[in-house]
């Protein structure tokens, strides 16, 4: 007797019989019973002919056309859909036609609804932005040298609402749970990534995107969601902002206020541990083999706005949710909703996944010196202000960014900050308690703004605050890194000795030439400089880190023609290859909410110094301000973006 | 350009490059780097020949044999394994052989360990039971007519520890998380069922077990775990106690104290809602089409013992975990750990899944009368003591059961109970607030103990507490139900009218004949009687419910021979078919921890009145008290168990 099926075969389908009285409805597409509606006509045939005349229904009109009463009043006129879509907490009308005049005294009829949910965002501007705006901006780069990606959330595009409902069907999410915004957000954070559940997007950080679209190439969510719902197969590929952007579309599409946030220097893969460990050898040089943690240059997630009846009062409002699969978060490929207010106050005992988000913005970077003989690690420097350096999102109604770090943390060094960290430690977040003495030599590498392909100067600024001379042996390492902080290759390594007079500052300048790094560039073109060293006289360790996000050339996007609904216009995308090398296998994408569906072109070669010009017609389908957004992407040059604003007249 | 793979093909494997500095180790089988161990010999070749003589290691002896020091001191002598297995928080020894005498003044060496965890159970008897005992008892049936299943947890059987480690490997659980008992228990609650993750067991409540082993047929966990780890495919089939029993093996095997508990009348599939709805029509008869919730006659889950550093103080200790897939629990096929203390106090805002467990023991049964014209529901009776009627587990060191209901709830009707329910409501558990007036006619159906195949009498006891006459039209429905409370078929339906004098009691007796129900029996042979009715004079609704768990015949198990390690003995399993019908396709299983691996025999036919005798040899492999446990199972007769105790001499 075998109780095992061969591995390659699917397991036999087991019916729900004996397990539940009826199958749990997890799709409106198949469930005839939800919502329940008994036509009164049915009562007739069961017994003898009725003595009085039953009221029969001829027609139910949901008044769903844009010119009828419901759609404008519910701000759902933007949805390209054949169904009536209404929002919570607000009246709507429907028109029932009976077979004869309705007699209130004799006739009774009932309409049954299934409702739920509580996600009302009180601020008009925020609600307008976080529910209705299809045009987004996602920040990246470095906190002191920020770049932005335009994004078409496209939550009202034709097919997008159906795709979002399909995602919940695919997750077999019971219909009865779909009124619960907490459950919807949590489930979707799992479903947006392909792990576990064949969800929407396949993550890929490898640099090899041969079998799909490079994460940097997408300009909006529509193409991804429509691909997913038609193919029913995960879409390739995503990195954090793609997950966050598509998740944002999902949430806004379902009327849950949502925004994309970017956290600069995000501690990752450490699962509630408040330390990121950097291991130095006995001379103060980084031990790359033993330094396994990485700090992402930035990480994007979402916030959605909702009440939290499952928590004590005061933890409603913005909730962090994250669809990017986190390898070590409890083995679970989903995250949140975690109350931002709970994170700020260190109340990380409340669901869901608050310790993980807390660590992303609050971890310390701890430098350890490793004794080579017995392997013991001694903490030599703790940097508590590096991680979670800044959290930003877009300002409602404007193309500007807003620093929301204070919603996640109290000010660095404040008494409240200390209290919060102690509270979090009570809930199992481990910190390094040692406070190694501050070195009396300071080291800083100031900000540089550098374009891809430029030669530039790396400056190291030393300051001897002691009244004695100091000699420092410095290790300067320049690395090409992924935006996840993971090193791809080292292109610069120098070991200067610096001699500092008492109370004196000293500057060290190193030439970095494009030929040193260009061949090794990956992806998002980040250079990571780390300088560490040991003060000879005191044995103290000094460290400094600098991320240089190389600026990419811009894509020119220009529109021409009369911006009016149903009138054809033209968009021209232009790009000149500014490099001394050719660009191969180049994809250019362009799209615009309400005006142009996603389109792309493939150019097999753009030779050094040459240009491309792509002109494409489009026809706005609705009035109002919008944007056309374009990207250019190839293996040698990524995240080249451009956009053009226009206001369409009715 | 296509960014989609055909649906049938696996997605391209994406490397970790760019995502993490090194792949996250999720199996010791593949990870060479964890634990880290640098042989000191390596230092030599890197520079000039050392001036002094380095210490080299010739051998590391883990002293793991049963007669060596570690294994007896750590109570791990029972594990059939080739590796040293030690427990937390206790010294152990290892023997390092160097190439020359060790000189403490000159030589330094280091041993590095990766440790973690905090699951220490202070009570000796409980620890002995919940970590070391392989022999278990799982309670089922009804709270006032309980039956038991013997179970071989087999956590020390050869291959079981490896199977448990394989389960975590299969879940890709990072090695670094495996020191965290909370994460291990949570992950395992997902991995024990096949949903989402191709976990250990496929649930089946349909009654059709053609493609696997009937849940009622298993006698222990070993066969299931070894099948799973060798085939790497989910094992067919399980119901709640099988999930709980195998989960228990997993936890005990990893040294996490654990026990199986049974909750009688367990509210299910209602996801934190504190109501189970029964819909009656206008005459007081159950509307089966609209009554969708069910109350399981019983439900088994696990408790594991651990500290909860992630929660405020006071919520450590026993934690409820449940591996049975709950269709509507957040769409998630796992549950817990939920602090039992938090459930008792209504503090269900703490992770994980406390509202779900809270509802299982605290829901009200609400009877609604449905107005047939407009579909409105009016609550007519609230029964708040039916659900979570009793929670039991085995007494440590004895074959007896212990009522642990008071660990989950304050006494029914106490002020503490009211406070707790109010607290839970604050966290979003919805209750029916209406308090419909108590009817002045009481209805009760007293307990009956009935064997499968017996004719018996169903008694309805009415009591008119008013000083007026009462007329009651009663609907009595007798149903064959699954243990999940789901109705299979109705075999009795009567509508007597009862007339009661003022202040008088009345008894109504109904004959139930075996031929009425035998043909319709399913599975666990439960009959469910529900009597509802309307008092003519007052319109009040009266209700009563009675579950009759039909007693099955016993299996005789007898051992003979000298019970001594390595001496062969015999076990004889005997069964006589007491029915007037044949039993077909019968499986008999027998096994015993430390004495006999799982064995089974198939009998294609046991004719009415005939007997089977199966004698099998076995050789005890270790000393101490143990049991041989046997089951007999076929479609027409399930859950026939027998056991024999024996004490093996060294």
mmCIF file of N, CA, C and O in Angstrom, chain A residues 102-162:
data_model
loop_
_atom_site.group_PDB
_atom_site.id
_atom_site.type_symbol
_atom_site.label_atom_id
_atom_site.label_comp_id
_atom_site.label_asym_id
_atom_site.label_seq_id
_atom_site.Cartn_x
_atom_site.Cartn_y
_atom_site.Cartn_z
ATOM 1 N N UNK A 102 -45.302 50.327 -7.260
ATOM 2 C CA UNK A 102 -44.940 49.898 -5.916
ATOM 3 C C UNK A 102 -45.933 50.460 -4.913
ATOM 4 O O UNK A 102 -46.225 51.650 -4.916
ATOM 5 N N UNK A 103 -46.495 49.566 -4.075
ATOM 6 C CA UNK A 103 -47.463 50.012 -3.065
ATOM 7 C C UNK A 103 -46.811 49.867 -1.695
ATOM 8 O O UNK A 103 -46.751 48.760 -1.143
ATOM 9 N N UNK A 104 -46.330 50.968 -1.151
ATOM 10 C CA UNK A 104 -45.574 50.874 0.104
ATOM 11 C C UNK A 104 -46.340 50.170 1.223
ATOM 12 O O UNK A 104 -45.744 49.506 2.062
ATOM 13 N N UNK A 105 -47.625 50.274 1.217
ATOM 14 C CA UNK A 105 -48.403 49.686 2.305
ATOM 15 C C UNK A 105 -48.418 48.159 2.230
ATOM 16 O O UNK A 105 -48.410 47.487 3.257
ATOM 17 N N UNK A 106 -48.422 47.629 1.056
ATOM 18 C CA UNK A 106 -48.529 46.179 0.886
ATOM 19 C C UNK A 106 -47.211 45.494 0.530
ATOM 20 O O UNK A 106 -46.974 44.361 0.924
ATOM 21 N N UNK A 107 -46.413 46.176 -0.268
ATOM 22 C CA UNK A 107 -45.223 45.529 -0.813
ATOM 23 C C UNK A 107 -44.013 45.755 0.085
ATOM 24 O O UNK A 107 -43.781 46.860 0.561
ATOM 25 N N UNK A 108 -43.275 44.689 0.265
ATOM 26 C CA UNK A 108 -42.000 44.821 0.972
ATOM 27 C C UNK A 108 -40.910 44.290 0.080
ATOM 28 O O UNK A 108 -41.090 43.282 -0.600
ATOM 29 N N UNK A 109 -39.795 44.945 0.069
ATOM 30 C CA UNK A 109 -38.654 44.339 -0.628
ATOM 31 C C UNK A 109 -37.375 44.700 0.118
ATOM 32 O O UNK A 109 -37.348 45.649 0.894
ATOM 33 N N UNK A 110 -36.361 43.896 -0.080
ATOM 34 C CA UNK A 110 -35.105 44.093 0.650
ATOM 35 C C UNK A 110 -33.943 44.049 -0.324
ATOM 36 O O UNK A 110 -33.973 43.326 -1.322
ATOM 37 N N UNK A 111 -32.935 44.833 -0.037
ATOM 38 C CA UNK A 111 -31.674 44.788 -0.782
ATOM 39 C C UNK A 111 -30.598 44.417 0.215
ATOM 40 O O UNK A 111 -30.541 44.998 1.305
ATOM 41 N N UNK A 112 -29.811 43.423 -0.102
ATOM 42 C CA UNK A 112 -28.793 42.994 0.852
ATOM 43 C C UNK A 112 -27.401 43.348 0.333
ATOM 44 O O UNK A 112 -27.090 43.127 -0.825
ATOM 45 N N UNK A 113 -26.572 43.902 1.195
ATOM 46 C CA UNK A 113 -25.207 44.258 0.823
ATOM 47 C C UNK A 113 -24.233 43.577 1.755
ATOM 48 O O UNK A 113 -24.558 43.295 2.909
ATOM 49 N N UNK A 114 -23.053 43.347 1.263
ATOM 50 C CA UNK A 114 -21.971 42.940 2.158
ATOM 51 C C UNK A 114 -20.951 44.064 2.150
ATOM 52 O O UNK A 114 -20.431 44.450 1.102
ATOM 53 N N UNK A 115 -20.720 44.634 3.312
ATOM 54 C CA UNK A 115 -19.845 45.812 3.387
ATOM 55 C C UNK A 115 -18.795 45.609 4.467
ATOM 56 O O UNK A 115 -18.766 44.600 5.154
ATOM 57 N N UNK A 116 -17.944 46.564 4.650
ATOM 58 C CA UNK A 116 -16.936 46.469 5.690
ATOM 59 C C UNK A 116 -15.963 47.610 5.560
ATOM 60 O O UNK A 116 -16.210 48.558 4.829
ATOM 61 N N UNK A 117 -14.867 47.502 6.339
ATOM 62 C CA UNK A 117 -13.712 48.388 6.104
ATOM 63 C C UNK A 117 -13.726 49.725 6.815
ATOM 64 O O UNK A 117 -14.755 50.305 7.018
ATOM 65 N N UNK A 118 -12.493 50.231 7.130
ATOM 66 C CA UNK A 118 -12.361 51.534 7.773
ATOM 67 C C UNK A 118 -10.993 52.084 7.462
ATOM 68 O O UNK A 118 -10.022 51.790 8.125
ATOM 69 N N UNK A 119 -10.907 52.837 6.382
ATOM 70 C CA UNK A 119 -9.618 53.350 5.917
ATOM 71 C C UNK A 119 -9.734 54.827 5.585
ATOM 72 O O UNK A 119 -9.035 55.327 4.732
ATOM 73 N N UNK A 120 -10.647 55.534 6.287
ATOM 74 C CA UNK A 120 -10.909 56.907 5.889
ATOM 75 C C UNK A 120 -9.789 57.841 6.308
ATOM 76 O O UNK A 120 -9.453 57.962 7.481
ATOM 77 N N UNK A 121 -9.216 58.513 5.324
ATOM 78 C CA UNK A 121 -8.133 59.465 5.548
ATOM 79 C C UNK A 121 -8.754 60.847 5.502
ATOM 80 O O UNK A 121 -9.337 61.251 4.507
ATOM 81 N N UNK A 122 -8.629 61.562 6.618
ATOM 82 C CA UNK A 122 -9.404 62.778 6.813
ATOM 83 C C UNK A 122 -8.919 63.958 5.984
ATOM 84 O O UNK A 122 -9.694 64.815 5.595
ATOM 85 N N UNK A 123 -7.622 64.001 5.729
ATOM 86 C CA UNK A 123 -7.045 65.152 5.030
ATOM 87 C C UNK A 123 -7.362 65.084 3.533
ATOM 88 O O UNK A 123 -7.020 64.112 2.861
ATOM 89 N N UNK A 124 -8.007 66.135 3.010
ATOM 90 C CA UNK A 124 -8.449 66.129 1.617
ATOM 91 C C UNK A 124 -7.282 65.964 0.643
ATOM 92 O O UNK A 124 -7.362 65.175 -0.305
ATOM 93 N N UNK A 125 -6.203 66.731 0.870
ATOM 94 C CA UNK A 125 -5.062 66.682 -0.052
ATOM 95 C C UNK A 125 -4.422 65.300 -0.052
ATOM 96 O O UNK A 125 -4.084 64.752 -1.088
ATOM 97 N N UNK A 126 -4.249 64.754 1.149
ATOM 98 C CA UNK A 126 -3.636 63.426 1.235
ATOM 99 C C UNK A 126 -4.521 62.368 0.596
ATOM 100 O O UNK A 126 -4.035 61.452 -0.055
ATOM 101 N N UNK A 127 -5.844 62.519 0.808
ATOM 102 C CA UNK A 127 -6.748 61.536 0.235
ATOM 103 C C UNK A 127 -6.705 61.612 -1.295
ATOM 104 O O UNK A 127 -6.650 60.595 -1.977
ATOM 105 N N UNK A 128 -6.704 62.813 -1.780
ATOM 106 C CA UNK A 128 -6.615 63.030 -3.231
ATOM 107 C C UNK A 128 -5.349 62.360 -3.782
ATOM 108 O O UNK A 128 -5.384 61.652 -4.783
ATOM 109 N N UNK A 129 -4.234 62.558 -3.087
ATOM 110 C CA UNK A 129 -2.954 62.018 -3.547
ATOM 111 C C UNK A 129 -2.925 60.499 -3.420
ATOM 112 O O UNK A 129 -2.554 59.780 -4.345
ATOM 113 N N UNK A 130 -3.299 60.022 -2.218
ATOM 114 C CA UNK A 130 -3.007 58.622 -1.868
ATOM 115 C C UNK A 130 -4.081 57.647 -2.333
ATOM 116 O O UNK A 130 -3.942 56.440 -2.165
ATOM 117 N N UNK A 131 -5.182 58.170 -2.872
ATOM 118 C CA UNK A 131 -6.186 57.287 -3.448
ATOM 119 C C UNK A 131 -6.336 57.548 -4.949
ATOM 120 O O UNK A 131 -6.378 56.617 -5.742
ATOM 121 N N UNK A 132 -6.376 58.836 -5.312
ATOM 122 C CA UNK A 132 -6.742 59.167 -6.687
ATOM 123 C C UNK A 132 -5.578 59.427 -7.629
ATOM 124 O O UNK A 132 -5.730 59.310 -8.833
ATOM 125 N N UNK A 133 -4.417 59.813 -7.104
ATOM 126 C CA UNK A 133 -3.336 60.184 -8.015
ATOM 127 C C UNK A 133 -2.687 58.948 -8.645
ATOM 128 O O UNK A 133 -2.261 58.036 -7.948
ATOM 129 N N UNK A 134 -2.641 58.964 -9.965
ATOM 130 C CA UNK A 134 -2.004 57.845 -10.666
ATOM 131 C C UNK A 134 -0.541 58.113 -10.961
ATOM 132 O O UNK A 134 0.216 57.215 -11.310
ATOM 133 N N UNK A 135 -0.152 59.390 -10.832
ATOM 134 C CA UNK A 135 1.209 59.783 -11.172
ATOM 135 C C UNK A 135 2.050 59.778 -9.906
ATOM 136 O O UNK A 135 1.713 60.432 -8.925
ATOM 137 N N UNK A 136 3.126 59.031 -9.907
ATOM 138 C CA UNK A 136 3.932 58.944 -8.696
ATOM 139 C C UNK A 136 5.375 59.296 -8.936
ATOM 140 O O UNK A 136 5.851 59.366 -10.076
ATOM 141 N N UNK A 137 6.067 59.530 -7.817
ATOM 142 C CA UNK A 137 7.513 59.744 -7.847
ATOM 143 C C UNK A 137 8.108 58.838 -6.784
ATOM 144 O O UNK A 137 7.601 58.783 -5.663
ATOM 145 N N UNK A 138 9.146 58.116 -7.147
ATOM 146 C CA UNK A 138 9.786 57.237 -6.170
ATOM 147 C C UNK A 138 11.235 57.676 -6.020
ATOM 148 O O UNK A 138 11.965 57.768 -7.010
ATOM 149 N N UNK A 139 11.623 57.956 -4.783
ATOM 150 C CA UNK A 139 12.952 58.499 -4.546
ATOM 151 C C UNK A 139 13.982 57.387 -4.399
ATOM 152 O O UNK A 139 13.688 56.322 -3.855
ATOM 153 N N UNK A 140 15.197 57.674 -4.858
ATOM 154 C CA UNK A 140 16.284 56.712 -4.682
ATOM 155 C C UNK A 140 17.592 57.470 -4.643
ATOM 156 O O UNK A 140 17.597 58.695 -4.486
ATOM 157 N N UNK A 141 18.708 56.758 -4.734
ATOM 158 C CA UNK A 141 20.010 57.418 -4.656
ATOM 159 C C UNK A 141 20.498 57.469 -3.224
ATOM 160 O O UNK A 141 20.455 56.456 -2.520
ATOM 161 N N UNK A 142 20.944 58.656 -2.801
ATOM 162 C CA UNK A 142 21.453 58.818 -1.444
ATOM 163 C C UNK A 142 20.697 59.954 -0.759
ATOM 164 O O UNK A 142 20.159 60.830 -1.425
ATOM 165 N N UNK A 143 20.646 59.933 0.565
ATOM 166 C CA UNK A 143 19.826 60.920 1.275
ATOM 167 C C UNK A 143 20.288 62.343 0.994
ATOM 168 O O UNK A 143 19.504 63.280 0.993
ATOM 169 N N UNK A 144 21.611 62.504 0.711
ATOM 170 C CA UNK A 144 22.110 63.852 0.459
ATOM 171 C C UNK A 144 22.366 64.091 -1.033
ATOM 172 O O UNK A 144 22.975 65.083 -1.418
ATOM 173 N N UNK A 145 21.908 63.167 -1.862
ATOM 174 C CA UNK A 145 22.074 63.323 -3.316
ATOM 175 C C UNK A 145 20.994 62.474 -3.976
ATOM 176 O O UNK A 145 21.256 61.459 -4.599
ATOM 177 N N UNK A 146 19.752 62.950 -3.793
ATOM 178 C CA UNK A 146 18.608 62.111 -4.143
ATOM 179 C C UNK A 146 18.249 62.196 -5.617
ATOM 180 O O UNK A 146 18.388 63.248 -6.228
ATOM 181 N N UNK A 147 17.803 61.096 -6.162
ATOM 182 C CA UNK A 147 17.265 61.081 -7.524
ATOM 183 C C UNK A 147 15.817 60.619 -7.439
ATOM 184 O O UNK A 147 15.372 60.147 -6.396
ATOM 185 N N UNK A 148 15.089 60.745 -8.547
ATOM 186 C CA UNK A 148 13.708 60.290 -8.516
ATOM 187 C C UNK A 148 13.343 59.526 -9.768
ATOM 188 O O UNK A 148 13.911 59.740 -10.841
ATOM 189 N N UNK A 149 12.429 58.586 -9.586
ATOM 190 C CA UNK A 149 11.870 57.848 -10.709
ATOM 191 C C UNK A 149 10.414 58.267 -10.855
ATOM 192 O O UNK A 149 9.652 58.143 -9.893
ATOM 193 N N UNK A 150 9.977 58.682 -12.044
ATOM 194 C CA UNK A 150 8.540 58.882 -12.233
ATOM 195 C C UNK A 150 7.880 57.515 -12.356
ATOM 196 O O UNK A 150 8.520 56.551 -12.778
ATOM 197 N N UNK A 151 6.630 57.406 -11.956
ATOM 198 C CA UNK A 151 5.946 56.106 -12.049
ATOM 199 C C UNK A 151 4.472 56.302 -12.355
ATOM 200 O O UNK A 151 3.837 57.178 -11.775
ATOM 201 N N UNK A 152 3.972 55.497 -13.246
ATOM 202 C CA UNK A 152 2.546 55.474 -13.551
ATOM 203 C C UNK A 152 1.891 54.359 -12.747
ATOM 204 O O UNK A 152 1.989 53.199 -13.105
ATOM 205 N N UNK A 153 1.225 54.742 -11.631
ATOM 206 C CA UNK A 153 0.559 53.706 -10.831
ATOM 207 C C UNK A 153 -0.601 53.087 -11.615
ATOM 208 O O UNK A 153 -0.850 51.903 -11.529
ATOM 209 N N UNK A 154 -1.313 53.905 -12.369
ATOM 210 C CA UNK A 154 -2.332 53.384 -13.296
ATOM 211 C C UNK A 154 -3.461 52.611 -12.642
ATOM 212 O O UNK A 154 -4.020 51.693 -13.238
ATOM 213 N N UNK A 155 -3.811 53.003 -11.398
ATOM 214 C CA UNK A 155 -4.839 52.213 -10.688
ATOM 215 C C UNK A 155 -6.208 52.249 -11.339
ATOM 216 O O UNK A 155 -7.059 51.440 -11.018
ATOM 217 N N UNK A 156 -6.425 53.208 -12.249
ATOM 218 C CA UNK A 156 -7.742 53.288 -12.877
ATOM 219 C C UNK A 156 -7.734 52.759 -14.310
ATOM 220 O O UNK A 156 -8.756 52.768 -14.982
ATOM 221 N N UNK A 157 -6.588 52.305 -14.769
ATOM 222 C CA UNK A 157 -6.508 51.811 -16.141
ATOM 223 C C UNK A 157 -7.399 50.597 -16.335
ATOM 224 O O UNK A 157 -7.654 49.827 -15.401
ATOM 225 N N UNK A 158 -7.836 50.433 -17.570
ATOM 226 C CA UNK A 158 -8.710 49.320 -17.889
ATOM 227 C C UNK A 158 -8.029 47.994 -17.549
ATOM 228 O O UNK A 158 -6.898 47.752 -17.955
ATOM 229 N N UNK A 159 -8.716 47.161 -16.801
ATOM 230 C CA UNK A 159 -8.181 45.850 -16.465
ATOM 231 C C UNK A 159 -7.421 45.800 -15.154
ATOM 232 O O UNK A 159 -7.190 44.717 -14.616
ATOM 233 N N UNK A 160 -7.032 46.956 -14.627
ATOM 234 C CA UNK A 160 -6.215 46.948 -13.409
ATOM 235 C C UNK A 160 -7.033 46.520 -12.191
ATOM 236 O O UNK A 160 -6.576 45.708 -11.381
ATOM 237 N N UNK A 161 -8.269 47.035 -12.069
ATOM 238 C CA UNK A 161 -9.100 46.603 -10.947
ATOM 239 C C UNK A 161 -9.346 45.096 -11.021
ATOM 240 O O UNK A 161 -9.240 44.382 -10.015
ATOM 241 N N UNK A 162 -9.632 44.603 -12.210
ATOM 242 C CA UNK A 162 -9.838 43.158 -12.361
ATOM 243 C C UNK A 162 -8.576 42.378 -11.989
ATOM 244 O O UNK A 162 -8.646 41.321 -11.372
#
